[in-house]
N, CA, C and O atoms as a printed pandas DataFrame, in Angstrom:
     atom_number atom_name residue_name chain_id  residue_number  x_coord  y_coord  z_coord
0              1         N          UNK        A               1  -34.599   25.376  -24.784
1              2        CA          UNK        A               1  -33.858   25.903  -23.661
2              3         C          UNK        A               1  -32.843   26.903  -24.205
3              4         O          UNK        A               1  -31.866   26.520  -24.846
4              5         N          UNK        A               2  -33.077   28.162  -23.950
5              6        CA          UNK        A               2  -32.282   29.219  -24.563
6              7         C          UNK        A               2  -30.867   29.317  -24.032
7              8         O          UNK        A               2  -29.995   29.842  -24.724
8              9         N          UNK        A               3  -30.609   28.830  -22.833
9             10        CA          UNK        A               3  -29.298   28.975  -22.208
10            11         C          UNK        A               3  -28.399   27.766  -22.423
11            12         O          UNK        A               3  -27.431   27.596  -21.682
12            13         N          UNK        A               4  -28.679   26.928  -23.404
13            14        CA          UNK        A               4  -27.913   25.709  -23.611
14            15         C          UNK        A               4  -26.447   26.001  -23.925
15            16         O          UNK        A               4  -25.563   25.302  -23.431
16            17         N          UNK        A               5  -26.180   27.020  -24.737
17            18        CA          UNK        A               5  -24.786   27.371  -25.033
18            19         C          UNK        A               5  -24.063   27.815  -23.762
19            20         O          UNK        A               5  -22.913   27.440  -23.531
20            21         N          UNK        A               6  -24.740   28.608  -22.949
21            22        CA          UNK        A               6  -24.148   29.039  -21.679
22            23         C          UNK        A               6  -23.889   27.844  -20.773
23            24         O          UNK        A               6  -22.882   27.799  -20.067
24            25         N          UNK        A               7  -24.793   26.884  -20.797
25            26        CA          UNK        A               7  -24.662   25.661  -20.013
26            27         C          UNK        A               7  -23.375   24.932  -20.389
27            28         O          UNK        A               7  -22.599   24.555  -19.511
28            29         N          UNK        A               8  -23.144   24.732  -21.680
29            30        CA          UNK        A               8  -21.948   24.025  -22.127
30            31         C          UNK        A               8  -20.674   24.828  -21.824
31            32         O          UNK        A               8  -19.658   24.249  -21.440
32            33         N          UNK        A               9  -20.724   26.131  -21.990
33            34        CA          UNK        A               9  -19.563   26.973  -21.669
34            35         C          UNK        A               9  -19.253   26.927  -20.183
35            36         O          UNK        A               9  -18.086   26.885  -19.794
36            37         N          UNK        A              10  -20.272   26.935  -19.362
37            38        CA          UNK        A              10  -20.093   26.893  -17.912
38            39         C          UNK        A              10  -19.485   25.573  -17.470
39            40         O          UNK        A              10  -18.612   25.551  -16.603
40            41         N          UNK        A              11  -19.938   24.477  -18.058
41            42        CA          UNK        A              11  -19.370   23.163  -17.729
42            43         C          UNK        A              11  -17.884   23.146  -18.072
43            44         O          UNK        A              11  -17.059   22.719  -17.264
44            45         N          UNK        A              12  -17.547   23.611  -19.266
45            46        CA          UNK        A              12  -16.144   23.579  -19.684
46            47         C          UNK        A              12  -15.284   24.465  -18.783
47            48         O          UNK        A              12  -14.174   24.081  -18.414
48            49         N          UNK        A              13  -15.782   25.630  -18.434
49            50        CA          UNK        A              13  -15.039   26.533  -17.541
50            51         C          UNK        A              13  -14.771   25.854  -16.193
51            52         O          UNK        A              13  -13.649   25.883  -15.688
52            53         N          UNK        A              14  -15.803   25.250  -15.624
53            54        CA          UNK        A              14  -15.639   24.560  -14.343
54            55         C          UNK        A              14  -14.702   23.366  -14.467
55            56         O          UNK        A              14  -13.914   23.093  -13.561
56            57         N          UNK        A              15  -14.787   22.659  -15.582
57            58        CA          UNK        A              15  -13.917   21.508  -15.779
58            59         C          UNK        A              15  -12.458   21.933  -15.881
59            60         O          UNK        A              15  -11.581   21.304  -15.290
60            61         N          UNK        A              16  -12.200   22.993  -16.626
61            62        CA          UNK        A              16  -10.825   23.489  -16.757
62            63         C          UNK        A              16  -10.292   23.912  -15.393
63            64         O          UNK        A              16   -9.137   23.641  -15.063
64            65         N          UNK        A              17  -11.115   24.562  -14.615
65            66        CA          UNK        A              17  -10.722   24.953  -13.264
66            67         C          UNK        A              17  -10.399   23.724  -12.416
67            68         O          UNK        A              17   -9.411   23.717  -11.681
68            69         N          UNK        A              18  -11.222   22.694  -12.513
69            70        CA          UNK        A              18  -10.990   21.457  -11.767
70            71         C          UNK        A              18   -9.656   20.821  -12.151
71            72         O          UNK        A              18   -8.891   20.405  -11.281
72            73         N          UNK        A              19   -9.379   20.745  -13.443
73            74        CA          UNK        A              19   -8.140   20.099  -13.862
74            75         C          UNK        A              19   -6.919   20.912  -13.447
75            76         O          UNK        A              19   -5.888   20.338  -13.098
76            77         N          UNK        A              20   -7.020   22.228  -13.479
77            78        CA          UNK        A              20   -5.897   23.057  -13.044
78            79         C          UNK        A              20   -5.640   22.892  -11.562
79            80         O          UNK        A              20   -4.490   22.885  -11.121
80            81         N          UNK        A              21   -6.710   22.759  -10.790
81            82        CA          UNK        A              21   -6.564   22.632   -9.337
82            83         C          UNK        A              21   -6.075   21.259   -8.919
83            84         O          UNK        A              21   -5.221   21.150   -8.040
84            85         N          UNK        A              22   -6.599   20.211   -9.532
85            86        CA          UNK        A              22   -6.336   18.868   -9.035
86            87         C          UNK        A              22   -5.503   17.982   -9.956
87            88         O          UNK        A              22   -4.921   16.998   -9.498
88            89         N          UNK        A              23   -5.436   18.308  -11.225
89            90        CA          UNK        A              23   -4.762   17.427  -12.182
90            91         C          UNK        A              23   -3.861   18.222  -13.135
91            92         O          UNK        A              23   -3.730   17.860  -14.305
92            93         N          UNK        A              24   -3.254   19.277  -12.654
93            94        CA          UNK        A              24   -2.519   20.188  -13.532
94            95         C          UNK        A              24   -1.406   19.496  -14.319
95            96         O          UNK        A              24   -1.090   19.897  -15.439
96            97         N          UNK        A              25   -0.829   18.484  -13.745
97            98        CA          UNK        A              25    0.262   17.753  -14.403
98            99         C          UNK        A              25   -0.212   17.107  -15.714
99           100         O          UNK        A              25    0.575   16.931  -16.644
100          101         N          UNK        A              26   -1.491   16.759  -15.776
101          102        CA          UNK        A              26   -2.039   16.054  -16.932
102          103         C          UNK        A              26   -3.168   16.836  -17.598
103          104         O          UNK        A              26   -4.046   16.254  -18.235
104          105         N          UNK        A              27   -3.139   18.120  -17.448
105          106        CA          UNK        A              27   -4.246   18.965  -17.899
106          107         C          UNK        A              27   -4.623   18.741  -19.361
107          108         O          UNK        A              27   -5.808   18.607  -19.667
108          109         N          UNK        A              28   -3.661   18.695  -20.265
109          110        CA          UNK        A              28   -3.993   18.572  -21.690
110          111         C          UNK        A              28   -4.602   17.207  -22.007
111          112         O          UNK        A              28   -5.542   17.122  -22.796
112          113         N          UNK        A              29   -4.077   16.139  -21.402
113          114        CA          UNK        A              29   -4.628   14.810  -21.642
114          115         C          UNK        A              29   -6.062   14.698  -21.131
115          116         O          UNK        A              29   -6.932   14.143  -21.802
116          117         N          UNK        A              30   -6.292   15.229  -19.942
117          118        CA          UNK        A              30   -7.616   15.144  -19.340
118          119         C          UNK        A              30   -8.605   16.032  -20.095
119          120         O          UNK        A              30   -9.759   15.647  -20.283
120          121         N          UNK        A              31   -8.172   17.200  -20.523
121          122        CA          UNK        A              31   -9.049   18.077  -21.301
122          123         C          UNK        A              31   -9.443   17.406  -22.611
123          124         O          UNK        A              31  -10.582   17.537  -23.060
124          125         N          UNK        A              32   -8.509   16.691  -23.222
125          126        CA          UNK        A              32   -8.807   15.952  -24.446
126          127         C          UNK        A              32   -9.854   14.870  -24.181
127          128         O          UNK        A              32  -10.767   14.683  -24.986
128          129         N          UNK        A              33   -9.731   14.163  -23.068
129          130        CA          UNK        A              33  -10.723   13.147  -22.687
130          131         C          UNK        A              33  -12.092   13.789  -22.494
131          132         O          UNK        A              33  -13.107   13.269  -22.957
132          133         N          UNK        A              34  -12.105   14.921  -21.807
133          134        CA          UNK        A              34  -13.359   15.620  -21.530
134          135         C          UNK        A              34  -14.040   16.041  -22.832
135          136         O          UNK        A              34  -15.241   15.830  -23.005
136          137         N          UNK        A              35  -13.280   16.629  -23.737
137          138        CA          UNK        A              35  -13.867   17.092  -25.001
138          139         C          UNK        A              35  -14.406   15.923  -25.816
139          140         O          UNK        A              35  -15.466   16.033  -26.432
140          141         N          UNK        A              36  -13.688   14.810  -25.822
141          142        CA          UNK        A              36  -14.174   13.620  -26.513
142          143         C          UNK        A              36  -15.477   13.121  -25.898
143          144         O          UNK        A              36  -16.406   12.737  -26.609
144          145         N          UNK        A              37  -15.532   13.130  -24.580
145          146        CA          UNK        A              37  -16.732   12.713  -23.851
146          147         C          UNK        A              37  -17.907   13.605  -24.205
147          148         O          UNK        A              37  -18.992   13.115  -24.518
148          149         N          UNK        A              38  -17.697   14.899  -24.158
149          150        CA          UNK        A              38  -18.783   15.835  -24.445
150          151         C          UNK        A              38  -19.262   15.701  -25.891
151          152         O          UNK        A              38  -20.458   15.816  -26.160
152          153         N          UNK        A              39  -18.345   15.460  -26.812
153          154        CA          UNK        A              39  -18.748   15.260  -28.207
154          155         C          UNK        A              39  -19.613   14.016  -28.361
155          156         O          UNK        A              39  -20.584   14.015  -29.118
156          157         N          UNK        A              40  -19.254   12.949  -27.632
157          158        CA          UNK        A              40  -19.988   11.696  -27.744
158          159         C          UNK        A              40  -21.388   11.782  -27.141
159          160         O          UNK        A              40  -22.314   11.137  -27.633
160          161         N          UNK        A              41  -21.549   12.569  -26.085
161          162        CA          UNK        A              41  -22.855   12.611  -25.422
162          163         C          UNK        A              41  -23.634   13.895  -25.708
163          164         O          UNK        A              41  -24.695   14.116  -25.125
164          165         N          UNK        A              42  -23.124   14.727  -26.586
165          166        CA          UNK        A              42  -23.709   16.048  -26.841
166          167         C          UNK        A              42  -25.206   15.989  -27.149
167          168         O          UNK        A              42  -25.989   16.702  -26.521
168          169         N          UNK        A              43  -25.609   15.165  -28.089
169          170        CA          UNK        A              43  -27.027   15.113  -28.461
170          171         C          UNK        A              43  -27.887   14.620  -27.304
171          172         O          UNK        A              43  -28.940   15.190  -27.016
172          173         N          UNK        A              44  -27.431   13.554  -26.641
173          174        CA          UNK        A              44  -28.178   13.051  -25.489
174          175         C          UNK        A              44  -28.269   14.113  -24.406
175          176         O          UNK        A              44  -29.328   14.318  -23.812
176          177         N          UNK        A              45  -27.168   14.777  -24.155
177          178        CA          UNK        A              45  -27.135   15.792  -23.103
178          179         C          UNK        A              45  -28.117   16.926  -23.401
179          180         O          UNK        A              45  -28.811   17.399  -22.501
180          181         N          UNK        A              46  -28.176   17.353  -24.638
181          182        CA          UNK        A              46  -29.136   18.397  -25.023
182          183         C          UNK        A              46  -30.569   17.925  -24.777
183          184         O          UNK        A              46  -31.379   18.642  -24.189
184          185         N          UNK        A              47  -30.871   16.705  -25.237
185          186        CA          UNK        A              47  -32.230   16.178  -25.074
186          187         C          UNK        A              47  -32.593   16.028  -23.600
187          188         O          UNK        A              47  -33.693   16.400  -23.190
188          189         N          UNK        A              48  -31.684   15.490  -22.809
189          190        CA          UNK        A              48  -31.959   15.299  -21.383
190          191         C          UNK        A              48  -32.088   16.633  -20.654
191          192         O          UNK        A              48  -32.908   16.781  -19.748
192          193         N          UNK        A              49  -31.268   17.602  -21.060
193          194        CA          UNK        A              49  -31.330   18.925  -20.427
194          195         C          UNK        A              49  -32.686   19.580  -20.678
195          196         O          UNK        A              49  -33.281   20.175  -19.780
196          197         N          UNK        A              50  -33.152   19.461  -21.894
197          198        CA          UNK        A              50  -34.467   20.017  -22.229
198          199         C          UNK        A              50  -35.560   19.278  -21.467
199          200         O          UNK        A              50  -36.476   19.899  -20.926
200          201         N          UNK        A              51  -35.463   17.957  -21.426
201          202        CA          UNK        A              51  -36.462   17.164  -20.698
202          203         C          UNK        A              51  -36.476   17.535  -19.221
203          204         O          UNK        A              51  -37.539   17.638  -18.609
204          205         N          UNK        A              52  -35.295   17.734  -18.654
205          206        CA          UNK        A              52  -35.213   18.107  -17.240
206          207         C          UNK        A              52  -35.794   19.498  -17.008
207          208         O          UNK        A              52  -36.548   19.712  -16.060
208          209         N          UNK        A              53  -35.442   20.437  -17.873
209          210        CA          UNK        A              53  -35.941   21.804  -17.694
210          211         C          UNK        A              53  -37.456   21.883  -17.888
211          212         O          UNK        A              53  -38.107   22.767  -17.330
212          213         N          UNK        A              54  -38.016   20.970  -18.671
213          214        CA          UNK        A              54  -39.468   20.924  -18.872
214          215         C          UNK        A              54  -40.191   20.127  -17.788
215          216         O          UNK        A              54  -41.421   20.083  -17.757
216          217         N          UNK        A              55  -39.425   19.504  -16.905
217          218        CA          UNK        A              55  -40.028   18.706  -15.844
218          219         C          UNK        A              55  -40.399   17.298  -16.266
219          220         O          UNK        A              55  -41.109   16.597  -15.545
220          221         N          UNK        A              56  -39.920   16.878  -17.439
221          222        CA          UNK        A              56  -40.236   15.535  -17.929
222          223         C          UNK        A              56  -39.434   14.450  -17.215
223          224         O          UNK        A              56  -39.872   13.302  -17.130
224          225         N          UNK        A              57  -38.260   14.814  -16.704
225          226        CA          UNK        A              57  -37.460   13.891  -15.896
226          227         C          UNK        A              57  -37.018   14.625  -14.632
227          228         O          UNK        A              57  -36.935   15.853  -14.614
228          229         N          UNK        A              58  -36.739   13.869  -13.590
229          230        CA          UNK        A              58  -36.312   14.460  -12.321
230          231         C          UNK        A              58  -34.810   14.688  -12.329
231          232         O          UNK        A              58  -34.101   14.226  -13.223
232          233         N          UNK        A              59  -34.337   15.406  -11.320
233          234        CA          UNK        A              59  -32.897   15.617  -11.183
234          235         C          UNK        A              59  -32.180   14.286  -11.002
235          236         O          UNK        A              59  -31.093   14.082  -11.543
236          237         N          UNK        A              60  -32.783   13.391  -10.247
237          238        CA          UNK        A              60  -32.174   12.082  -10.017
238          239         C          UNK        A              60  -32.067   11.291  -11.321
239          240         O          UNK        A              60  -31.065   10.622  -11.571
240          241         N          UNK        A              61  -33.112   11.375  -12.147
241          242        CA          UNK        A              61  -33.079   10.681  -13.434
242          243         C          UNK        A              61  -32.017   11.293  -14.349
243          244         O          UNK        A              61  -31.278   10.576  -15.024
244          245         N          UNK        A              62  -31.953   12.616  -14.360
245          246        CA          UNK        A              62  -30.943   13.299  -15.173
246          247         C          UNK        A              62  -29.546   12.891  -14.720
247          248         O          UNK        A              62  -28.690   12.562  -15.541
248          249         N          UNK        A              63  -29.322   12.914  -13.423
249          250        CA          UNK        A              63  -28.029   12.534  -12.859
250          251         C          UNK        A              63  -27.672   11.095  -13.242
251          252         O          UNK        A              63  -26.534   10.813  -13.617
252          253         N          UNK        A              64  -28.626   10.211  -13.148
253          254        CA          UNK        A              64  -28.404    8.808  -13.487
254          255         C          UNK        A              64  -28.058    8.640  -14.966
255          256         O          UNK        A              64  -27.169    7.863  -15.315
256          257         N          UNK        A              65  -28.756    9.361  -15.823
257          258        CA          UNK        A              65  -28.468    9.292  -17.254
258          259         C          UNK        A              65  -27.045    9.756  -17.555
259          260         O          UNK        A              65  -26.336    9.126  -18.339
260          261         N          UNK        A              66  -26.630   10.856  -16.933
261          262        CA          UNK        A              66  -25.280   11.386  -17.139
262          263         C          UNK        A              66  -24.237   10.399  -16.618
263          264         O          UNK        A              66  -23.265   10.091  -17.307
264          265         N          UNK        A              67  -24.444    9.916  -15.418
265          266        CA          UNK        A              67  -23.483    8.974  -14.827
266          267         C          UNK        A              67  -23.395    7.681  -15.630
267          268         O          UNK        A              67  -22.350    7.031  -15.654
268          269         N          UNK        A              68  -24.484    7.312  -16.283
269          270        CA          UNK        A              68  -24.472    6.131  -17.133
270          271         C          UNK        A              68  -23.599    6.297  -18.368
271          272         O          UNK        A              68  -23.173    5.311  -18.969
272          273         N          UNK        A              69  -23.340    7.510  -18.738
273          274        CA          UNK        A              69  -22.521    7.799  -19.924
274          275         C          UNK        A              69  -21.036    7.962  -19.601
275          276         O          UNK        A              69  -20.218    8.079  -20.513
276          277         N          UNK        A              70  -20.683    7.970  -18.331
277          278        CA          UNK        A              70  -19.283    8.248  -18.015
278          279         C          UNK        A              70  -18.339    7.181  -18.549
279          280         O          UNK        A              70  -17.129    7.397  -18.608
280          281         N          UNK        A              71  -18.883    6.026  -18.940
281          282        CA          UNK        A              71  -18.038    5.007  -19.553
282          283         C          UNK        A              71  -17.463    5.477  -20.883
283          284         O          UNK        A              71  -16.467    4.936  -21.365
284          285         N          UNK        A              72  -18.090    6.478  -21.468
285          286        CA          UNK        A              72  -17.593    7.008  -22.734
286          287         C          UNK        A              72  -16.308    7.818  -22.563
287          288         O          UNK        A              72  -15.607    8.097  -23.536
288          289         N          UNK        A              73  -16.012    8.188  -21.337
289          290        CA          UNK        A              73  -14.750    8.887  -21.127
290          291         C          UNK        A              73  -13.611    7.952  -21.506
291          292         O          UNK        A              73  -13.692    6.741  -21.302
292          293         N          UNK        A              74  -12.606    8.499  -22.030
293          294        CA          UNK        A              74  -11.501    7.676  -22.498
294          295         C          UNK        A              74  -10.628    7.275  -21.316
295          296         O          UNK        A              74   -9.589    7.878  -21.050
296          297         N          UNK        A              75  -11.082    6.237  -20.617
297          298        CA          UNK        A              75  -10.402    5.766  -19.419
298          299         C          UNK        A              75   -8.961    5.369  -19.731
299          300         O          UNK        A              75   -8.065    5.569  -18.911
300          301         N          UNK        A              76   -8.747    4.813  -20.903
301          302        CA          UNK        A              76   -7.403    4.363  -21.256
302          303         C          UNK        A              76   -6.395    5.513  -21.171
303          304         O          UNK        A              76   -5.277    5.342  -20.684
304          305         N          UNK        A              77   -6.807    6.671  -21.647
305          306        CA          UNK        A              77   -5.912    7.825  -21.597
306          307         C          UNK        A              77   -5.608    8.200  -20.161
307          308         O          UNK        A              77   -4.464    8.495  -19.815
308          309         N          UNK        A              78   -6.643    8.188  -19.321
309          310        CA          UNK        A              78   -6.427    8.519  -17.917
310          311         C          UNK        A              78   -5.529    7.499  -17.240
311          312         O          UNK        A              78   -4.706    7.858  -16.399
312          313         N          UNK        A              79   -5.681    6.224  -17.600
313          314        CA          UNK        A              79   -4.840    5.197  -17.006
314          315         C          UNK        A              79   -3.393    5.334  -17.466
315          316         O          UNK        A              79   -2.463    5.066  -16.705
316          317         N          UNK        A              80   -3.215    5.749  -18.701
317          318        CA          UNK        A              80   -1.862    5.933  -19.226
318          319         C          UNK        A              80   -1.100    7.028  -18.488
319          320         O          UNK        A              80    0.128    6.993  -18.409
320          321         N          UNK        A              81   -1.830    7.998  -17.951
321          322        CA          UNK        A              81   -1.133    9.078  -17.252
322          323         C          UNK        A              81   -0.710    8.643  -15.853
323          324         O          UNK        A              81   -0.059    9.399  -15.132
324          325         N          UNK        A              82   -1.081    7.423  -15.475
325          326        CA          UNK        A              82   -0.559    6.857  -14.246
326          327         C          UNK        A              82   -1.350    7.115  -12.984
327          328         O          UNK        A              82   -0.859    6.845  -11.888
328          329         N          UNK        A              83   -2.536    7.620  -13.104
329          330        CA          UNK        A              83   -3.348    7.860  -11.913
330          331         C          UNK        A              83   -3.989    6.563  -11.462
331          332         O          UNK        A              83   -4.303    5.704  -12.287
332          333         N          UNK        A              84   -4.184    6.415  -10.177
333          334        CA          UNK        A              84   -4.819    5.229   -9.626
334          335         C          UNK        A              84   -6.308    5.204   -9.891
335          336         O          UNK        A              84   -6.909    6.224  -10.230
336          337         N          UNK        A              85   -6.895    4.040   -9.735
337          338        CA          UNK        A              85   -8.329    3.844  -10.000
338          339         C          UNK        A              85   -9.200    4.791   -9.180
339          340         O          UNK        A              85  -10.159    5.352   -9.710
340          341         N          UNK        A              86   -8.890    4.978   -7.918
341          342        CA          UNK        A              86   -9.711    5.848   -7.068
342          343         C          UNK        A              86   -9.659    7.280   -7.574
343          344         O          UNK        A              86  -10.686    7.957   -7.624
344          345         N          UNK        A              87   -8.487    7.744   -7.948
345          346        CA          UNK        A              87   -8.357    9.117   -8.445
346          347         C          UNK        A              87   -9.090    9.283   -9.781
347          348         O          UNK        A              87   -9.704   10.320  -10.030
348          349         N          UNK        A              88   -9.024    8.265  -10.632
349          350        CA          UNK        A              88   -9.739    8.316  -11.905
350          351         C          UNK        A              88  -11.248    8.338  -11.655
351          352         O          UNK        A              88  -11.971    9.116  -12.277
352          353         N          UNK        A              89  -11.719    7.490  -10.751
353          354        CA          UNK        A              89  -13.147    7.481  -10.419
354          355         C          UNK        A              89  -13.584    8.836   -9.864
355          356         O          UNK        A              89  -14.674    9.317  -10.173
356          357         N          UNK        A              90  -12.730    9.445   -9.045
357          358        CA          UNK        A              90  -13.056   10.771   -8.509
358          359         C          UNK        A              90  -13.191   11.791   -9.633
359          360         O          UNK        A              90  -14.090   12.631   -9.605
360          361         N          UNK        A              91  -12.311   11.724  -10.613
361          362        CA          UNK        A              91  -12.378   12.637  -11.755
362          363         C          UNK        A              91  -13.665   12.412  -12.546
363          364         O          UNK        A              91  -14.351   13.370  -12.904
364          365         N          UNK        A              92  -13.990   11.154  -12.817
365          366        CA          UNK        A              92  -15.205   10.847  -13.567
366          367         C          UNK        A              92  -16.441   11.361  -12.837
367          368         O          UNK        A              92  -17.340   11.935  -13.452
368          369         N          UNK        A              93  -16.479   11.155  -11.540
369          370        CA          UNK        A              93  -17.610   11.649  -10.753
370          371         C          UNK        A              93  -17.655   13.171  -10.735
371          372         O          UNK        A              93  -18.734   13.762  -10.732
372          373         N          UNK        A              94  -16.488   13.806  -10.723
373          374        CA          UNK        A              94  -16.442   15.274  -10.761
374          375         C          UNK        A              94  -16.999   15.805  -12.074
375          376         O          UNK        A              94  -17.743   16.785  -12.086
376          377         N          UNK        A              95  -16.643   15.164  -13.166
377          378        CA          UNK        A              95  -17.122   15.608  -14.480
378          379         C          UNK        A              95  -18.636   15.493  -14.555
379          380         O          UNK        A              95  -19.315   16.444  -14.941
380          381         N          UNK        A              96  -19.167   14.332  -14.187
381          382        CA          UNK        A              96  -20.617   14.166  -14.268
382          383         C          UNK        A              96  -21.320   15.087  -13.274
383          384         O          UNK        A              96  -22.407   15.592  -13.556
384          385         N          UNK        A              97  -20.712   15.305  -12.127
385          386        CA          UNK        A              97  -21.284   16.227  -11.146
386          387         C          UNK        A              97  -21.323   17.653  -11.654
387          388         O          UNK        A              97  -22.286   18.376  -11.399
388          389         N          UNK        A              98  -20.286   18.067  -12.373
389          390        CA          UNK        A              98  -20.258   19.420  -12.946
390          391         C          UNK        A              98  -21.398   19.623  -13.937
391          392         O          UNK        A              98  -22.007   20.691  -13.985
392          393         N          UNK        A              99  -21.677   18.603  -14.717
393          394        CA          UNK        A              99  -22.755   18.713  -15.699
394          395         C          UNK        A              99  -24.083   18.941  -14.997
395          396         O          UNK        A              99  -24.841   19.840  -15.363
396          397         N          UNK        A             100  -24.361   18.128  -13.991
397          398        CA          UNK        A             100  -25.622   18.253  -13.274
398          399         C          UNK        A             100  -25.700   19.601  -12.552
399          400         O          UNK        A             100  -26.724   20.280  -12.617
400          401         N          UNK        A             101  -24.637   19.984  -11.874
401          402        CA          UNK        A             101  -24.616   21.255  -11.125
402          403         C          UNK        A             101  -24.878   22.442  -12.042
403          404         O          UNK        A             101  -25.632   23.349  -11.687
404          405         N          UNK        A             102  -24.262   22.440  -13.213
405          406        CA          UNK        A             102  -24.421   23.561  -14.130
406          407         C          UNK        A             102  -25.811   23.619  -14.732
407          408         O          UNK        A             102  -26.324   24.708  -14.992
408          409         N          UNK        A             103  -26.426   22.482  -14.958
409          410        CA          UNK        A             103  -27.789   22.503  -15.462
410          411         C          UNK        A             103  -28.737   23.061  -14.403
411          412         O          UNK        A             103  -29.630   23.850  -14.716
412          413         N          UNK        A             104  -28.545   22.656  -13.169
413          414        CA          UNK        A             104  -29.400   23.150  -12.076
414          415         C          UNK        A             104  -29.295   24.674  -11.981
415          416         O          UNK        A             104  -30.290   25.345  -11.709
416          417         N          UNK        A             105  -28.106   25.220  -12.201
417          418        CA          UNK        A             105  -27.900   26.670  -12.110
418          419         C          UNK        A             105  -28.741   27.453  -13.114
419          420         O          UNK        A             105  -29.215   28.548  -12.812
420          421         N          UNK        A             106  -28.926   26.888  -14.310
421          422        CA          UNK        A             106  -29.604   27.687  -15.346
422          423         C          UNK        A             106  -31.108   27.458  -15.393
423          424         O          UNK        A             106  -31.816   28.133  -16.140
424          425         N          UNK        A             107  -31.587   26.535  -14.621
425          426        CA          UNK        A             107  -33.037   26.262  -14.646
426          427         C          UNK        A             107  -33.735   27.075  -13.594
427          428         O          UNK        A             107  -34.955   26.987  -13.455
């Protein structure tokens, strides 16, 4: 998949925009969580992205795989910044949603 670098850049751009719009008070902490998450799932994400672009897995399967990894986000850091559980869950869902949305754009 030739656009994989663009895919990762697009996700990060959208994520930074999301944090500035909705979580600006904690932007650096949340960005650190995001980068840690992406580092932990990078290899899996590449493999799943290629599988999805080749038609080996469906969008629903790709989405499920990504959402299954959201536990790798450093929830402790998000909890330390004082956000409630619902707001943290919304952020986690936004991150995984951005990944799926950006992959769909390049395929």
